[in-house]
Amino acid sequence: MKRKKNNVSISSSNKKTKSRDSELAQFLSPVGISLRQDRHCSSSDIDTIVRELSVKLLDTQARDNFFIMLQDYIDEVENLKVAMLPLVKEDSTTHFNSDSLIKILLRVPSISEQLTELLLEKLPLVAEDRTCNIAALTVSQLRWMNSLSYDVIITKLNEVLPVCPLPVQKEMISGLPEILPDEKHEEACELLLDHISTLDLVPCILETLSELSLSHKMLDKVHEAVEVQLCALSADSVPAALRFLLSTAPPDKAVSSIRQHIDFQSLCKSGEGMEAEELSMECLEQVLRFHNKIQKCWLSLLHSSSSLSVFDLLVYLILYRVNNKPKTVLSSIRFHLKEGTFNASLVQDLYRNHAKTAALFNSEQLKIAHSLLLSFPEHSLPSLLYLSVFTHGDLHAQQEVVGSLISHIGSGQSKEVDSGIRTLGLIKDSTDKSVDRFSSLLNGLLDYLNTLSIPQAREVLYLLVRISSAGSCRTVDDIHIITRKYLSHSSTKLRKLGIIGSCSLVQALSVESTDKAKTFISKVQESLSRAPELEALFYDELASCVGNGCVDRETVQLIYDTYVDKFQSDFVSREPVDSTSQVCDILCLEGADTLENDETGHISINLWNCVEAENPTQLMVLCPLLRLVGTSLAILENSMEDIDSILGCYIRALPLDDIVTCERSTVGLLALINLVIEQINVFHVERRPSMRNKLVKRIKLLQELLGLLRKVPVVDDMVPMVFDLAEDLGANKSKKGQSSKSTLNDSAADVSKDMSLFDPTKTGTMKTSTQLDKSENDVEAGAVAVTKPKKHVSSWSSGVKFRGFIRELDIRTMAILNLSIESTLQSNESSAQSEVEPMTLGLPETCMMLEDLLSKCKFKLKPASVFSKPENSLGFSRVASLSETKFTQQILSILPALCQTMEDNVSQPKETSSDSQETSQNQSAMNSTLEEIAMLEDNPFGVKTFELVFSILELVFSWSGFATNSQISTECFSILASRTQNQTQGPLSVRRKHALHYLLNFEKSCQSFSSTINLLKCCSVISDSKDQRISDICKSCLQREWDITEDEKENKVRFNEGVGYLVRTFLSHSSENQGDLLDLLVEQLDVVVKKDEDVEKIFPTFTRATLPTIYKIVLTKLVEYQKSISSDKENGLDILTNCVGNFANLITYIKIIESRPLLRSALLYGQKFLESFLAIGLPLLSPMISDNYVEVQSILKKIQTSTRQLHHATTHSKSLKDIALTARVPLLKKFLEAFLLKVKAIFAHHGCTDAFWVGNLKQRNLKGEEIVSQQVEEEEEEEGDVDDLSELSIDTDDEDNNSRAAPDDENSDSMSIGY
């Protein structure tokens, strides 16, 4: 029964609906509208229908009945859909370009409002119907309608939007600009801002807002609301946000908001939203391409930014693509590269999370990398860009990378070639076999071999051999052909290139067959038998190839068997004892290995016979051959037991006392030094105590021999020991009009100048790491600080002028410094078991080794902020073949020994017993109290040790790869932290903190000025934030009186630079208020300049000599402090008052002291100070005039005195006709004029014209004397119309009372501005 009743009720409702539908049809039929099931028809025009419907619906009852019928009719979705479709003509299937039934009814004023509400209320109910987009049809009905009630639309949308599905919301929001008139757009904007928190609607809302006509006030409100949502946007919403902000907001505000709030690093992490990121970049590219103002604003903001993000880097790539002047973009990139903000970590982050997006700009990256490599060939970033493009690019991009690198290598520019080779090797190491497919293209490098230097050709050939090992036999064949061609050539350089190629072929042939390698080596040996220089080069190259592990073991055995017999037959002999001979055996080793030392003689190396021979063949070949034998044996057995007699045998030479006075003293001494160095290089791998003791004695002998080099002259017949130069050093004597001695001095001037001469006979400062760049002339002049007159400290500085004639000490021999630690352990553990007491290096030998290590560090390790290193690699060929990472790892291996050396020099008080001394040696000196720690005053080597170690550590910490290589930095900080008995585990920041604490503990032990400076530099590099302890050390150093030798000009310059560094570090690391610190420094400078005896002199280091350096630093900090107003506006007035007062005081110095450095600094930083004052100071003071008139006037009066003095300085510079000073004048005068005009405009704006007038300043010098010259008078006439600035009376200033006197400053509040 219930089912029947339901059926009856449904049928009755359907009947009512149908009856109402028929009634609606009957109502509309007279006006010309016929209702059909699929499409409604019209028989008359639209205007007639609207007019007739308006007449019929004037009656209220008729209108209500009609609306009920219409409501029932559109309750069905199908009817609503048909009612929104355009009407068609009677008896036709095509529709007119006319309106729908709903749109016609909306034009009837009496029902328009009700119908609009009805349609909007239907949206949530019919949105689920997927057969038709009802929301889109509804928007089409409301679009471009003039008779609607727009308030109803806004109110109703505010009600229904929250309950509508997301597609309906987007459809309605996007249609608002076409529905509402312009006067309602701000109300619509308020509506949209209420829903902008819905993140899914943000793109649609922003697109709609960009089409609305809004006032500036409303736009600002919209921008604030959008900025709030930027941080929470999804990746899909970013393109719309970019487009909206850049098209509606001011360029500077839009760019700042985007850079500050949109974080692409987190949006697209782990590959999420990559497509949206690409769309964002495309959107940004379109906007920037057609808006030059946005380009300039964005580029300016990026250029002035103190840090860069991955998004900034992508923007740089876009700007480089779309900018009409890409050089401006490249210039900004170069600037950030110099500042260190554009670094390797930024590029790595780009490709770690945005590789797909970065690949869109491969061509731009290649162009930028190409330009950067030309500008900064020593920097690692261009290489990293090439590597990144090659790794993540397609085949075409990889080919472009290889082609670009080949062009760099073939450019002929030394630095560019080095960088190209280094980059190609990096790509080979990082991408394994990806570069092997381009072997045929890389074979073209062989065409450039004759244009390369020997080291460059070596790297290219070995790189090609490595690539050919992947299966490219053609490359090996090409190298074989060109090697045979070069070996038979008459040119020395080409024959050397042939030797390099032959050694690379030995590496390739040893893999295929040992017999082929043996045959090839024998043929090369035969071709070089009459050329000792080339034979020596062949031995050196073959030794390097064997030592790098590139040769098969069987081939190494063959090489050893061949050349050990040759060395024994040519150089080792059994010499009988001859007491009458002037030649004696140099036997510094107790218990030397004499083998069968009987009446027949003993084993020895007769060096003096080689020296006396007219042909220096044997001297050239001796050391390279010994190196080849020792390297081969080390590879085979990792021990020197088979040839250990070479280290202990006698050396036949003149006595050391007579060797410097004989006829061939220089040649003999150099030969002896080279033999000892090569013995150390070969036997440094020994671990047997007896051999270690012999090795230590050889090092002591080397230290003594280097000291003798001071006493021998430079001669023409010296035997060169560097064979990989384009021409032999000995060939220089063939040049006309120039002796080999003068040529040698010229070449020595180009080598590394980092070997400083140390004389322990005087006291005072020693050279710091930054002080080691002076020329050889400075070294010879002995311009260093000195201590007590005892004896000279022998060092490698003695051999700077002989650099090309002394063998290189291998970096691996620095492991000998660990002997002190190992010997201590051995003596403690097995002193009773071992008959041989282990020996350790003394401080003189340690200093010698550290000096050599420092020179290698200065050559190899490139600081992050410096883009150059010594161009001449003379004497550093072995170091040059190592990568910077491997070189740094070698230093880290001896870092514990360096620390132990410093700790051993932190000694106990002198009055201690021997037992207590022995006990203290076994304890860490860092555990002693500060009262017990003291440096021995009579130990110059101990002072030198601190200086050298801190210099080495500073170079390691400053190395550009130290921060990016987490493994090296972690290991280094762990070693240093372990010395303080702290935990070496934990994050890098904790280890860094412990390492810094360890180094700062040596403060009391640094008794010399230079060692203290080096300590501070070392600590400042690793300090990641302000450290008050560093600031305190700087302040205490400034408060000390250092004993400086006054008759040595160079020492004064170094001391001045050191004082400047102390002041700069003191300001940057102090936690005190910057203004108070500047006040203190200016007050102390007043004591020096004005000799004010009422003020206590706190800093004895502040003198007239150090004044120019400190003056420049304080002016620089004043400019920086004034710029900080923009980030600290609450204290802006106080900062500005402090800066202006100190600046006015500093500028007066140029009037008191006639000093060109002071004048130069005043002109340069006076312009910078005025520039920042006009940009920051005047905008800050302008609104304060009405409230703080007295303070503002006081500030302007103070700076007025400075501008007047600067004007006199410009005149004085012109009168001196100093080109360097005059070059600063135009820009300074520009800002002086700008200051005059802007101050006048501010006073006029506030109605204070009586407080301001303009006057003409006469041309005066710094002393205030008037300058009368025709040239100056003509300049005044040319600038006369500039002086007539306003209706204000133009008077002379208070210095020139010709027409009428200016008001007295003490009795008037007026201000005069002189021009």
PDB file of N, CA and C in Angstrom, residues 1232-1259:
ATOM      1  N   LEU A1232      78.899  66.651  -4.502  1.00  0.00           N
ATOM      2  CA  LEU A1232      78.863  67.938  -3.799  1.00  0.00           C
ATOM      3  C   LEU A1232      77.750  68.815  -4.357  1.00  0.00           C
ATOM      4  N   GLU A1233      77.593  68.832  -5.668  1.00  0.00           N
ATOM      5  CA  GLU A1233      76.515  69.598  -6.286  1.00  0.00           C
ATOM      6  C   GLU A1233      75.153  69.006  -5.919  1.00  0.00           C
ATOM      7  N   ALA A1234      75.059  67.672  -5.964  1.00  0.00           N
ATOM      8  CA  ALA A1234      73.794  67.027  -5.616  1.00  0.00           C
ATOM      9  C   ALA A1234      73.408  67.318  -4.170  1.00  0.00           C
ATOM     10  N   PHE A1235      74.397  67.317  -3.294  1.00  0.00           N
ATOM     11  CA  PHE A1235      74.127  67.645  -1.888  1.00  0.00           C
ATOM     12  C   PHE A1235      73.576  69.068  -1.767  1.00  0.00           C
ATOM     13  N   LEU A1236      74.161  70.004  -2.486  1.00  0.00           N
ATOM     14  CA  LEU A1236      73.730  71.399  -2.446  1.00  0.00           C
ATOM     15  C   LEU A1236      72.283  71.537  -2.908  1.00  0.00           C
ATOM     16  N   LEU A1237      71.965  70.901  -4.025  1.00  0.00           N
ATOM     17  CA  LEU A1237      70.624  71.035  -4.592  1.00  0.00           C
ATOM     18  C   LEU A1237      69.568  70.365  -3.710  1.00  0.00           C
ATOM     19  N   LYS A1238      69.889  69.182  -3.191  1.00  0.00           N
ATOM     20  CA  LYS A1238      68.898  68.455  -2.406  1.00  0.00           C
ATOM     21  C   LYS A1238      68.646  69.113  -1.053  1.00  0.00           C
ATOM     22  N   VAL A1239      69.684  69.650  -0.430  1.00  0.00           N
ATOM     23  CA  VAL A1239      69.478  70.338   0.844  1.00  0.00           C
ATOM     24  C   VAL A1239      68.633  71.582   0.631  1.00  0.00           C
ATOM     25  N   LYS A1240      68.904  72.287  -0.440  1.00  0.00           N
ATOM     26  CA  LYS A1240      68.109  73.482  -0.739  1.00  0.00           C
ATOM     27  C   LYS A1240      66.645  73.116  -0.988  1.00  0.00           C
ATOM     28  N   ALA A1241      66.419  72.021  -1.723  1.00  0.00           N
ATOM     29  CA  ALA A1241      65.047  71.606  -2.004  1.00  0.00           C
ATOM     30  C   ALA A1241      64.317  71.214  -0.723  1.00  0.00           C
ATOM     31  N   ILE A1242      64.996  70.580   0.207  1.00  0.00           N
ATOM     32  CA  ILE A1242      64.356  70.183   1.468  1.00  0.00           C
ATOM     33  C   ILE A1242      63.969  71.408   2.281  1.00  0.00           C
ATOM     34  N   PHE A1243      64.854  72.385   2.392  1.00  0.00           N
ATOM     35  CA  PHE A1243      64.529  73.596   3.144  1.00  0.00           C
ATOM     36  C   PHE A1243      63.391  74.369   2.472  1.00  0.00           C
ATOM     37  N   ALA A1244      63.409  74.434   1.166  1.00  0.00           N
ATOM     38  CA  ALA A1244      62.339  75.143   0.464  1.00  0.00           C
ATOM     39  C   ALA A1244      61.013  74.427   0.640  1.00  0.00           C
ATOM     40  N   HIS A1245      61.034  73.112   0.672  1.00  0.00           N
ATOM     41  CA  HIS A1245      59.807  72.340   0.837  1.00  0.00           C
ATOM     42  C   HIS A1245      59.177  72.586   2.211  1.00  0.00           C
ATOM     43  N   HIS A1246      60.005  72.791   3.218  1.00  0.00           N
ATOM     44  CA  HIS A1246      59.490  73.022   4.570  1.00  0.00           C
ATOM     45  C   HIS A1246      59.381  74.513   4.902  1.00  0.00           C
ATOM     46  N   GLY A1247      59.562  75.368   3.929  1.00  0.00           N
ATOM     47  CA  GLY A1247      59.402  76.797   4.160  1.00  0.00           C
ATOM     48  C   GLY A1247      60.485  77.413   5.014  1.00  0.00           C
ATOM     49  N   CYS A1248      61.682  76.873   4.984  1.00  0.00           N
ATOM     50  CA  CYS A1248      62.790  77.383   5.801  1.00  0.00           C
ATOM     51  C   CYS A1248      63.828  78.064   4.908  1.00  0.00           C
ATOM     52  N   THR A1249      63.373  78.856   3.979  1.00  0.00           N
ATOM     53  CA  THR A1249      64.311  79.481   3.049  1.00  0.00           C
ATOM     54  C   THR A1249      65.227  80.486   3.738  1.00  0.00           C
ATOM     55  N   ASP A1250      64.774  81.073   4.862  1.00  0.00           N
ATOM     56  CA  ASP A1250      65.618  82.041   5.556  1.00  0.00           C
ATOM     57  C   ASP A1250      66.837  81.398   6.208  1.00  0.00           C
ATOM     58  N   ALA A1251      66.768  80.106   6.430  1.00  0.00           N
ATOM     59  CA  ALA A1251      67.865  79.408   7.107  1.00  0.00           C
ATOM     60  C   ALA A1251      68.920  78.899   6.131  1.00  0.00           C
ATOM     61  N   PHE A1252      68.830  79.324   4.887  1.00  0.00           N
ATOM     62  CA  PHE A1252      69.694  78.710   3.875  1.00  0.00           C
ATOM     63  C   PHE A1252      70.032  79.728   2.803  1.00  0.00           C
ATOM     64  N   TRP A1253      71.267  79.809   2.464  1.00  0.00           N
ATOM     65  CA  TRP A1253      71.642  80.593   1.286  1.00  0.00           C
ATOM     66  C   TRP A1253      72.844  79.941   0.621  1.00  0.00           C
ATOM     67  N   VAL A1254      73.074  80.329  -0.607  1.00  0.00           N
ATOM     68  CA  VAL A1254      74.133  79.731  -1.406  1.00  0.00           C
ATOM     69  C   VAL A1254      75.226  80.758  -1.606  1.00  0.00           C
ATOM     70  N   GLY A1255      76.479  80.320  -1.481  1.00  0.00           N
ATOM     71  CA  GLY A1255      77.593  81.231  -1.675  1.00  0.00           C
ATOM     72  C   GLY A1255      78.638  80.636  -2.590  1.00  0.00           C
ATOM     73  N   ASN A1256      79.471  81.508  -3.145  1.00  0.00           N
ATOM     74  CA  ASN A1256      80.568  81.070  -4.010  1.00  0.00           C
ATOM     75  C   ASN A1256      81.837  80.911  -3.187  1.00  0.00           C
ATOM     76  N   LEU A1257      82.392  79.717  -3.225  1.00  0.00           N
ATOM     77  CA  LEU A1257      83.661  79.488  -2.546  1.00  0.00           C
ATOM     78  C   LEU A1257      84.805  79.824  -3.481  1.00  0.00           C
ATOM     79  N   LYS A1258      85.763  80.593  -2.991  1.00  0.00           N
ATOM     80  CA  LYS A1258      86.947  80.858  -3.781  1.00  0.00           C
ATOM     81  C   LYS A1258      87.840  79.618  -3.822  1.00  0.00           C
ATOM     82  N   GLN A1259      88.659  79.559  -4.866  1.00  0.00           N
ATOM     83  CA  GLN A1259      89.553  78.427  -5.029  1.00  0.00           C
ATOM     84  C   GLN A1259      90.687  78.548  -4.009  1.00  0.00           C
TER      85      GLN A1259
END
